[in-house]
PDB file of C-alpha atoms in Angstrom:
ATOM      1  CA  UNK C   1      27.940 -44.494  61.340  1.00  0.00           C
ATOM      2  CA  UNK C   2      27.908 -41.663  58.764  1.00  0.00           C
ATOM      3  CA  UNK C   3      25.794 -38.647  58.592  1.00  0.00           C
ATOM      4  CA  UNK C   4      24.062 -37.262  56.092  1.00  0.00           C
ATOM      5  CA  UNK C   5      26.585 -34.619  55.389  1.00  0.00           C
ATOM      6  CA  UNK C   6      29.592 -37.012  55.660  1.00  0.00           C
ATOM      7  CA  UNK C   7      27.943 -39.430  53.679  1.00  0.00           C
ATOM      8  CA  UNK C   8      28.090 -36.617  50.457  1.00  0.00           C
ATOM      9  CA  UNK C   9      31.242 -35.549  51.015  1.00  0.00           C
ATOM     10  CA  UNK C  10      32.648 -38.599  51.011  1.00  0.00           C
ATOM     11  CA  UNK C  11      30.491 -39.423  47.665  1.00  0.00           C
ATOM     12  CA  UNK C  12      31.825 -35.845  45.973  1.00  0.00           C
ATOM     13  CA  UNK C  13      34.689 -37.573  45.718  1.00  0.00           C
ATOM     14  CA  UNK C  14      33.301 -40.464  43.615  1.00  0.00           C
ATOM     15  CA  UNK C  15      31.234 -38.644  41.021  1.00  0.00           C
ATOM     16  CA  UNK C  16      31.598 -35.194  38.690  1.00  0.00           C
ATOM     17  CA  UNK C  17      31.094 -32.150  40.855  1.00  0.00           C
ATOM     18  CA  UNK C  18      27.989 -29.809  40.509  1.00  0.00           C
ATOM     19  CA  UNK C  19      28.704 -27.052  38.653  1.00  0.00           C
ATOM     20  CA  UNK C  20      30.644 -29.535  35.832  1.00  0.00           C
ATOM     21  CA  UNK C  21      29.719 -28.972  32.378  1.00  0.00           C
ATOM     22  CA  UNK C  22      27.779 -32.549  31.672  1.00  0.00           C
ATOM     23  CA  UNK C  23      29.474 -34.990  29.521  1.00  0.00           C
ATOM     24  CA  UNK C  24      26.656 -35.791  26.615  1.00  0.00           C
ATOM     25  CA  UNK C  25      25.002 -38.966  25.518  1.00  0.00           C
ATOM     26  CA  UNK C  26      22.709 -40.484  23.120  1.00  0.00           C
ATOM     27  CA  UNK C  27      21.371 -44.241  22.724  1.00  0.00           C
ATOM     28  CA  UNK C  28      18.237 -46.127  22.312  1.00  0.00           C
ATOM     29  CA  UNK C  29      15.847 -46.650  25.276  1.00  0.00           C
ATOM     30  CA  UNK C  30      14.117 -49.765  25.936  1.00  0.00           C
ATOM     31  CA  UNK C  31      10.996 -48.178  24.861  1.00  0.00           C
ATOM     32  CA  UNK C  32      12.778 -48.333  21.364  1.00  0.00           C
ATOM     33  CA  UNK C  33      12.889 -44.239  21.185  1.00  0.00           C
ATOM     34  CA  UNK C  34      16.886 -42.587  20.391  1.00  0.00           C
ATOM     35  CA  UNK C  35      17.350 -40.212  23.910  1.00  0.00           C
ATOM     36  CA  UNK C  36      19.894 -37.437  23.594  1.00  0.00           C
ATOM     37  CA  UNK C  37      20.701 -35.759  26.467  1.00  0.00           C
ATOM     38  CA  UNK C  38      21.338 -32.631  24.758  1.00  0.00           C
ATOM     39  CA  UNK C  39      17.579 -32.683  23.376  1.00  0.00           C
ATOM     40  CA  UNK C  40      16.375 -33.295  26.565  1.00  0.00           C
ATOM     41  CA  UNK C  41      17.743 -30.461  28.390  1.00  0.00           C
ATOM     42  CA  UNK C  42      16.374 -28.178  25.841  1.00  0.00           C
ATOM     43  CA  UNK C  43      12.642 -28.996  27.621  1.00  0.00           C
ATOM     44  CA  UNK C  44      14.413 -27.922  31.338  1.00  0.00           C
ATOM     45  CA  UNK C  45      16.069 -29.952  33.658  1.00  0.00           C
ATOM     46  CA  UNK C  46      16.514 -33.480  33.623  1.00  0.00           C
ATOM     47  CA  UNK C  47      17.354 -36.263  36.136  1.00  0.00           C
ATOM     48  CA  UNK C  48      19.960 -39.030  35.192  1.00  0.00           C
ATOM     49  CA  UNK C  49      19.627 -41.655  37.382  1.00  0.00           C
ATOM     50  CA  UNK C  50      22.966 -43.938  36.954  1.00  0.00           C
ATOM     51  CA  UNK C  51      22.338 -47.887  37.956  1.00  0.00           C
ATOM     52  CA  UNK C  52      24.527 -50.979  38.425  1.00  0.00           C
ATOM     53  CA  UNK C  53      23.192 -53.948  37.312  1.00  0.00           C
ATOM     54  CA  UNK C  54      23.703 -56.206  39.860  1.00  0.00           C
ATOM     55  CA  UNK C  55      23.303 -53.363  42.996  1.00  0.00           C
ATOM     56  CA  UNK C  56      21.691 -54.982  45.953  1.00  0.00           C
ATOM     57  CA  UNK C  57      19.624 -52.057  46.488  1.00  0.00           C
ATOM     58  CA  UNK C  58      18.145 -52.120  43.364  1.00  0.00           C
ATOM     59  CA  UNK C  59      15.101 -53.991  44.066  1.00  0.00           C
ATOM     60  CA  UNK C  60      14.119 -51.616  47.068  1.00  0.00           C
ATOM     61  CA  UNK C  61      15.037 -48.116  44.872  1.00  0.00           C
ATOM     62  CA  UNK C  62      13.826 -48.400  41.663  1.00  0.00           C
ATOM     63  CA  UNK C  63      10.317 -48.935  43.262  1.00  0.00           C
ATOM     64  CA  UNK C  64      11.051 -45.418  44.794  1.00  0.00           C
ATOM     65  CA  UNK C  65      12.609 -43.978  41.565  1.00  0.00           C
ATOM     66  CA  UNK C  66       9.589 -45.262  39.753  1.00  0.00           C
ATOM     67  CA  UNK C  67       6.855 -43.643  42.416  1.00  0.00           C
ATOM     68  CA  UNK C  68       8.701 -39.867  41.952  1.00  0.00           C
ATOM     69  CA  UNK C  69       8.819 -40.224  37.755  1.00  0.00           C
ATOM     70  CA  UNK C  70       5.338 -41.284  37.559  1.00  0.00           C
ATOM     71  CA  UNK C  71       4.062 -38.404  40.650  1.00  0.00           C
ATOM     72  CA  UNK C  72       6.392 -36.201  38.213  1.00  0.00           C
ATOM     73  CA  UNK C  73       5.405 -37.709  34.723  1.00  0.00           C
ATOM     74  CA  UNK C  74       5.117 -35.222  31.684  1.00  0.00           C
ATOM     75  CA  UNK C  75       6.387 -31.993  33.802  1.00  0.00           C
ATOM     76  CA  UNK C  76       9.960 -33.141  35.293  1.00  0.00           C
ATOM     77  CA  UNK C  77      12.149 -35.604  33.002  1.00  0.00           C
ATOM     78  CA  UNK C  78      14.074 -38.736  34.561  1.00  0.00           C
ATOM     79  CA  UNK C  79      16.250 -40.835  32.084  1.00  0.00           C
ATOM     80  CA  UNK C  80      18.574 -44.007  33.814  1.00  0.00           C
ATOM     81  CA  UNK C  81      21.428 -45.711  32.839  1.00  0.00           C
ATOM     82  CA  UNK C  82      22.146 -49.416  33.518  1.00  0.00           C
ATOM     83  CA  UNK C  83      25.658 -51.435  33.014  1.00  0.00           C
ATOM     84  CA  UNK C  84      23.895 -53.537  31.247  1.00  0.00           C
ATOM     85  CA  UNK C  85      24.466 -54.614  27.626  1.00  0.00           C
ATOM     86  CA  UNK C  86      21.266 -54.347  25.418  1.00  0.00           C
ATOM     87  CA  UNK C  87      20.083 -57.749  24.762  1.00  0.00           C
ATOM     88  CA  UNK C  88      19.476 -57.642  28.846  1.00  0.00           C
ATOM     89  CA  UNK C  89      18.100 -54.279  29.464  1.00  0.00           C
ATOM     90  CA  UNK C  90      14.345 -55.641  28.484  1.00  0.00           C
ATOM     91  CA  UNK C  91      14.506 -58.111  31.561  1.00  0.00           C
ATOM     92  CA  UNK C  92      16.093 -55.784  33.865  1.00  0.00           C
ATOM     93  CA  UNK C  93      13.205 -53.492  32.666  1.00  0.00           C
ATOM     94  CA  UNK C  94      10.788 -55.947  34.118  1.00  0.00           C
ATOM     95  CA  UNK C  95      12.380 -56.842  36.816  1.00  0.00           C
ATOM     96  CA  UNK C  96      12.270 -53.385  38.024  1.00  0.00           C
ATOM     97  CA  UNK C  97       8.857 -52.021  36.846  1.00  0.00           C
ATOM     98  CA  UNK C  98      11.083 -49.095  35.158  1.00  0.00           C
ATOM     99  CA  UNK C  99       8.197 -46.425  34.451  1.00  0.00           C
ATOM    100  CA  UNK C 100      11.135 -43.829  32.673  1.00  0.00           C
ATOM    101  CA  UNK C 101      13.619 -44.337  29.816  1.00  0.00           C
ATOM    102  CA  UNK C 102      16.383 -46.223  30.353  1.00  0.00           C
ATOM    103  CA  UNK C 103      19.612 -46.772  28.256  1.00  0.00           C
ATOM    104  CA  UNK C 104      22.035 -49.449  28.450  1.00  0.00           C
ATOM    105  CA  UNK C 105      25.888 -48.652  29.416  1.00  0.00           C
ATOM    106  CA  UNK C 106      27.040 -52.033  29.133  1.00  0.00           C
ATOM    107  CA  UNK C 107      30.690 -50.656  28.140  1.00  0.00           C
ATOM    108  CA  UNK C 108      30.281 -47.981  30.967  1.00  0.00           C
ATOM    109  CA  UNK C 109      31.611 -45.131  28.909  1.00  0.00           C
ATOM    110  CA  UNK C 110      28.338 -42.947  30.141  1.00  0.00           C
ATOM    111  CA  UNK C 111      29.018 -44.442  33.782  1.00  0.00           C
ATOM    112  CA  UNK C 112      32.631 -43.457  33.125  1.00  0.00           C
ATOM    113  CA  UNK C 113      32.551 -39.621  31.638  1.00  0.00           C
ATOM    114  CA  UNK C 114      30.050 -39.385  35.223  1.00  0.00           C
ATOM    115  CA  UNK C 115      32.895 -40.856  37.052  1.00  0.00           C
ATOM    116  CA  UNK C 116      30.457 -42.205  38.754  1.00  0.00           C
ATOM    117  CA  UNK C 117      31.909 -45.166  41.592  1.00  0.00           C
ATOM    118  CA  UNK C 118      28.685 -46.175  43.160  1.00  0.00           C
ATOM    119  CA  UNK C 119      25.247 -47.324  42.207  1.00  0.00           C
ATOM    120  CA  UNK C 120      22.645 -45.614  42.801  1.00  0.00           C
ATOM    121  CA  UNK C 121      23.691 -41.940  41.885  1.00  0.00           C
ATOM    122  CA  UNK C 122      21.314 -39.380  40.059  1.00  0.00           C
ATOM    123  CA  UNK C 123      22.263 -35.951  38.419  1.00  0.00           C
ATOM    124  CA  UNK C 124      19.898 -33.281  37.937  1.00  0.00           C
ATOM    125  CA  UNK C 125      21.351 -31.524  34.694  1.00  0.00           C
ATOM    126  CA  UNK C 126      20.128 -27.793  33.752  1.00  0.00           C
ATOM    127  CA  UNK C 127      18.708 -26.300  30.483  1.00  0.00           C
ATOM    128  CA  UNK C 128      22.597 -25.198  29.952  1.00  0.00           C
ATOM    129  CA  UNK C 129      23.967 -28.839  30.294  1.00  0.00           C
ATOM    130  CA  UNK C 130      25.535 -28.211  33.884  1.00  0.00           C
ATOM    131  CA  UNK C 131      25.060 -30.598  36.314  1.00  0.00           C
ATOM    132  CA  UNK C 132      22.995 -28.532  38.937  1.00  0.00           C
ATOM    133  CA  UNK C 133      22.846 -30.718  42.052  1.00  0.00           C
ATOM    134  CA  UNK C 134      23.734 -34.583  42.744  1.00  0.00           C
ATOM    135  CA  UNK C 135      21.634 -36.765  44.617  1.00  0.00           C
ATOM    136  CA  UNK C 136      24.193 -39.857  45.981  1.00  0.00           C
ATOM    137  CA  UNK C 137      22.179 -42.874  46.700  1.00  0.00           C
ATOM    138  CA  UNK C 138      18.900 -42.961  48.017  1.00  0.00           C
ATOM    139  CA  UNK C 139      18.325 -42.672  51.890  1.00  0.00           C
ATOM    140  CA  UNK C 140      15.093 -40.705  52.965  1.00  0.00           C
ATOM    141  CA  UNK C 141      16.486 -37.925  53.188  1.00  0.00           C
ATOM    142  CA  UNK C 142      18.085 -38.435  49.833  1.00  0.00           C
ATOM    143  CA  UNK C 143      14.868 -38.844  47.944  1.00  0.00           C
ATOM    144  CA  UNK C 144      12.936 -35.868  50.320  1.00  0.00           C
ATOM    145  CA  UNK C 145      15.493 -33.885  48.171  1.00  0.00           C
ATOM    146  CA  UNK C 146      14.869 -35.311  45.222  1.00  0.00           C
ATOM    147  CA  UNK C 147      11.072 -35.263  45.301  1.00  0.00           C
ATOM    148  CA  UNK C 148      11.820 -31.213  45.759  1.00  0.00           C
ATOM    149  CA  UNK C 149      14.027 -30.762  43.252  1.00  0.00           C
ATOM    150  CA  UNK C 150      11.500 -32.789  40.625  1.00  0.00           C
ATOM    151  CA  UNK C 151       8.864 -30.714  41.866  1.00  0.00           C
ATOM    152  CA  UNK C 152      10.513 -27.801  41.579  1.00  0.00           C
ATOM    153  CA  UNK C 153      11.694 -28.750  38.039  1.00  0.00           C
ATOM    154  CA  UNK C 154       7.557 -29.711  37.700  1.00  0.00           C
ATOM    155  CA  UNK C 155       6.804 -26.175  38.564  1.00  0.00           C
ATOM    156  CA  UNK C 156       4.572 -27.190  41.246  1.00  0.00           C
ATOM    157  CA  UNK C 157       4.770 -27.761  45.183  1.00  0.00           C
ATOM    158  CA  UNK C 158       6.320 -31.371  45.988  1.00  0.00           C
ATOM    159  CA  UNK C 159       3.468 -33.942  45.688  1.00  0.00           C
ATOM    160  CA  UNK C 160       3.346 -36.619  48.669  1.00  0.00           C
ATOM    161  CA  UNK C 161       5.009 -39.525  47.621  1.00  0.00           C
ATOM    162  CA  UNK C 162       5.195 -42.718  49.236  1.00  0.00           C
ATOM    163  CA  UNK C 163       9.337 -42.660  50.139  1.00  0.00           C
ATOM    164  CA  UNK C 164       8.789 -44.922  53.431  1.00  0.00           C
ATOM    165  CA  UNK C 165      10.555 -47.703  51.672  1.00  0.00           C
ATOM    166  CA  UNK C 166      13.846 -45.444  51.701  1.00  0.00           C
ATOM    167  CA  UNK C 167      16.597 -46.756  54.430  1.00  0.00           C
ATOM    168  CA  UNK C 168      16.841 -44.180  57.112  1.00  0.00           C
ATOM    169  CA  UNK C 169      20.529 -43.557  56.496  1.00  0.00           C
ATOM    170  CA  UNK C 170      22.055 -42.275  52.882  1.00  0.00           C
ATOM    171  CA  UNK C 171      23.135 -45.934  51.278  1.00  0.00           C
ATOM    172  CA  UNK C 172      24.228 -47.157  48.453  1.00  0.00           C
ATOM    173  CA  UNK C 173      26.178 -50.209  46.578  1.00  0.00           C
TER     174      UNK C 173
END
């Protein structure tokens, strides 16, 4: 069994470090708006949450991904990206209840320039397009920190979300 602390560094290994310049990216959400990621930092930070499209855990952590953007909505940005090709990204959108934008990565390129290995990985990326901190997964603990760093991001104290749906141990798939 893995703790916490393992658990990261064994994940540094498997994404871009913090402190990395982040690699830019543009498409067309499945709410039919063009996201940039360089227009979006202008507003502050923003969190990229990366997705596989077949990851077991999806089910379980979008409904937590979903409960932070919408406690956070209008004062901390998320954005996601799926590897999945556009003409499925609408039905993955429904199948997930996905409250933020999402892109799809079907070739992976985005997924790629992240060297991201595992699903589900999110990157909080600064005003100056530096990746600031990386949240692997999405144990409790995981997603404690990631309801801090929104709300910090929010300018506010973090907001009680509902995370008891979160395994007890860092995972991911």
């Amino acid at each position: 069994m893995f703790t916490v602390g393992t658990a990261y560094a064994l994940q540094e290994k498997l994404h871009l470090a913090e402190g990395s310049k982040a690699p830019s990216f543009s498409g067309k959400a499945h709410t039919g708006k063009t996201i940039s990621l360089n227009e979006l930092t202008k507003n502050g930070p923003v969190f990229v949450v990366f997705w596989k499209e077949r990851c077991p855990h999806n089910p379980r952590a979008a409904a937590l991904f979903n409960s932070l953007y919408k406690t956070y909505e209008g004062k901390a940005q998320m954005v996601g990206l799926v590897s999945a090709p556009e003409e499925r990204l609408g039905s993955w959108v429904s199948q997930f209840s996905v409250a933020y934008p999402l892109l799809p990565d079907a070739s992976k390129k985005v997924i790629s320039d992240y060297a991201v290995v595992y699903s589900i990985c999110t990157f909080q990326i600064g005003k100056d397009g530096t990746i600031e901190k990386v949240f692997p997964g999405y144990g409790s603990e995981a997603m404690s920190a990631l309801n801090a760093a929104m709300a910090k991001a929010a300018g506010t104290a973090p907001k009680e979300v509902d995370l008891s749906a979160a395994p007890p141990r860092l995972t991911w798939g």
